[in-house]
């Protein structure tokens, strides 16, 4: 039995429990919590105002039925699940949030925000969706400054450029450490498995770089010991799989389970619930830290952007680093932007990299598990030939 990388009272429990305990500790120390729904939420600003950000995106099938009493059934399960938790007053992260930040990303999220706007102080940021246009960076910097005024007014706190700069450095330090952890998934064979990666990433979405540092240092120490002892995650010669696409967690982790049950190993998680938020750094030491943040956030390769060519160049980098034998694109049902973009992604993966590619459209139910298993087994069989 291999030693757990994060060894605490929450080991073996759902990762949400560890994050919730962290938030409760922060609250006891006087911090206030801000719920966010997207990788574009400028968490450095939130931290600079003395607040703690936490993701409210939900991944459970348990609240879909309640949500469908209000929302259309043919809507992304992430939006339905998140809304269903709020309807049922069952989301502990929403409960501890003192305000909520949204962004104008996809239509479903935008309209869902309108339905929950009366529950907590809410601010929706106007996200430019043509990131390569020259005015995009000014517009996004202006939106971040507007958010700053909202937070300062709701929480009666102020911030300064120095505090924002400190938060930028904290984020960069966290990203650097996490990328060192990801390096162990890039080894052949990998010495870290996806549930362990997922545990670390789940906590990272809420914890500051400074709070996470001792945990990640311990993780890195254990990984190095594993490497030196010749430990390998997964069966010998297992096909290496990179998973890209929509954020996944909770009930949609079925995709990752099935890949590993079918004999593959997941070496890269290219999504907002995976490695994507830590793929780039914010420039430090500039005269305008808000603009530096805006520049970094506009580099996030989300399908709500057009064109989203960065998705392909980022995939090139990940394929070069993690050397997958196949790419699986996970698209949540009714997520049109990721679904349509999958055409370009699939062509790029096959034509430029010569790798097998599989698009999986799924939701949070277990209905498609049998068919998904058959398709993934066929994909991995192709890798073995
Ligand atoms: S996939 Fe896009 S819309 Fe969804 S969380 Fe990431 S950046 Fe936001
Ligand atoms: S997965 Fe797609 S449809 Fe769902 S919230 Fe994210 S961008 Fe919107």
Short mmCIF file of N, CA and C in Angstrom, two decimals, residues 55-64 77-82 85 198 202 205 246-253 271-273 332 363-365:
data_model
loop_
_atom_site.label_atom_id
_atom_site.label_comp_id
_atom_site.label_asym_id
_atom_site.label_seq_id
_atom_site.Cartn_x
_atom_site.Cartn_y
_atom_site.Cartn_z
N UNK A 55 -14.63 27.97 -5.22
CA UNK A 55 -15.45 27.64 -6.39
C UNK A 55 -16.81 27.10 -5.96
N UNK A 56 -17.86 27.55 -6.64
CA UNK A 56 -19.21 27.06 -6.36
C UNK A 56 -19.70 26.11 -7.45
N UNK A 57 -18.84 25.77 -8.42
CA UNK A 57 -19.25 24.84 -9.48
C UNK A 57 -19.51 23.47 -8.86
N UNK A 58 -20.64 22.86 -9.22
CA UNK A 58 -21.02 21.59 -8.58
C UNK A 58 -21.01 20.46 -9.60
N UNK A 59 -20.76 19.27 -9.12
CA UNK A 59 -20.54 18.12 -9.99
C UNK A 59 -21.35 16.90 -9.56
N UNK A 60 -22.52 17.15 -8.95
CA UNK A 60 -23.27 16.02 -8.40
C UNK A 60 -24.60 15.84 -9.13
N UNK A 61 -24.92 14.59 -9.39
CA UNK A 61 -26.21 14.27 -10.03
C UNK A 61 -27.38 14.47 -9.06
N UNK A 62 -27.07 14.50 -7.76
CA UNK A 62 -28.13 14.48 -6.74
C UNK A 62 -29.05 15.69 -6.81
N UNK A 63 -28.57 16.81 -7.37
CA UNK A 63 -29.41 18.02 -7.37
C UNK A 63 -29.97 18.35 -8.75
N UNK A 64 -29.71 17.48 -9.72
CA UNK A 64 -30.14 17.78 -11.10
C UNK A 64 -31.67 17.78 -11.19
N UNK A 77 -24.96 20.03 -17.22
CA UNK A 77 -25.18 19.52 -15.86
C UNK A 77 -24.45 20.33 -14.78
N UNK A 78 -23.34 20.96 -15.16
CA UNK A 78 -22.61 21.76 -14.15
C UNK A 78 -23.49 22.92 -13.67
N UNK A 79 -24.18 23.53 -14.62
CA UNK A 79 -25.04 24.66 -14.25
C UNK A 79 -26.25 24.15 -13.46
N UNK A 80 -26.84 23.05 -13.94
CA UNK A 80 -28.02 22.51 -13.25
C UNK A 80 -27.66 22.07 -11.83
N UNK A 81 -26.53 21.36 -11.72
CA UNK A 81 -26.14 20.86 -10.39
C UNK A 81 -25.86 22.02 -9.44
N UNK A 82 -25.14 23.04 -9.94
CA UNK A 82 -24.80 24.18 -9.08
C UNK A 82 -26.08 24.88 -8.62
N UNK A 85 -28.15 22.78 -6.03
CA UNK A 85 -27.63 22.86 -4.65
C UNK A 85 -28.14 24.12 -3.96
N UNK A 198 -5.92 15.13 -8.02
CA UNK A 198 -7.22 15.78 -7.83
C UNK A 198 -7.37 16.30 -6.40
N UNK A 202 -7.99 20.18 -5.63
CA UNK A 202 -9.25 20.60 -5.00
C UNK A 202 -8.96 21.60 -3.88
N UNK A 205 -7.79 25.24 -5.05
CA UNK A 205 -8.74 26.25 -5.55
C UNK A 205 -9.13 27.25 -4.46
N UNK A 246 -14.20 20.19 -20.70
CA UNK A 246 -14.95 20.88 -19.65
C UNK A 246 -14.40 20.51 -18.27
N UNK A 247 -14.65 21.36 -17.27
CA UNK A 247 -14.26 20.97 -15.91
C UNK A 247 -14.98 19.69 -15.49
N UNK A 248 -14.28 18.82 -14.78
CA UNK A 248 -14.93 17.61 -14.28
C UNK A 248 -14.61 17.42 -12.80
N UNK A 249 -15.53 16.74 -12.13
CA UNK A 249 -15.37 16.47 -10.71
C UNK A 249 -16.56 15.63 -10.28
N UNK A 250 -16.59 15.23 -9.03
CA UNK A 250 -17.75 14.50 -8.49
C UNK A 250 -18.20 13.37 -9.40
N UNK A 251 -19.47 13.41 -9.81
CA UNK A 251 -20.03 12.31 -10.60
C UNK A 251 -19.45 12.20 -12.01
N UNK A 252 -18.86 13.27 -12.52
CA UNK A 252 -18.25 13.13 -13.86
C UNK A 252 -16.83 12.57 -13.78
N UNK A 253 -16.33 12.35 -12.57
CA UNK A 253 -15.03 11.66 -12.45
C UNK A 253 -15.13 10.23 -12.97
N UNK A 271 -8.01 20.99 -17.88
CA UNK A 271 -9.32 21.65 -17.72
C UNK A 271 -9.23 22.59 -16.53
N UNK A 272 -10.30 23.36 -16.33
CA UNK A 272 -10.28 24.32 -15.21
C UNK A 272 -10.33 23.64 -13.85
N UNK A 273 -10.77 22.37 -13.82
CA UNK A 273 -10.72 21.64 -12.55
C UNK A 273 -9.40 20.87 -12.46
N UNK A 332 -19.33 18.28 -21.49
CA UNK A 332 -20.59 18.12 -20.74
C UNK A 332 -21.76 18.35 -21.68
N UNK A 363 -22.91 13.43 -18.89
CA UNK A 363 -23.55 14.25 -17.85
C UNK A 363 -23.16 13.66 -16.50
N UNK A 364 -23.94 13.92 -15.48
CA UNK A 364 -23.56 13.43 -14.15
C UNK A 364 -24.25 12.12 -13.78
N UNK A 365 -25.06 11.57 -14.69
CA UNK A 365 -25.75 10.32 -14.37
C UNK A 365 -24.81 9.13 -14.65
#
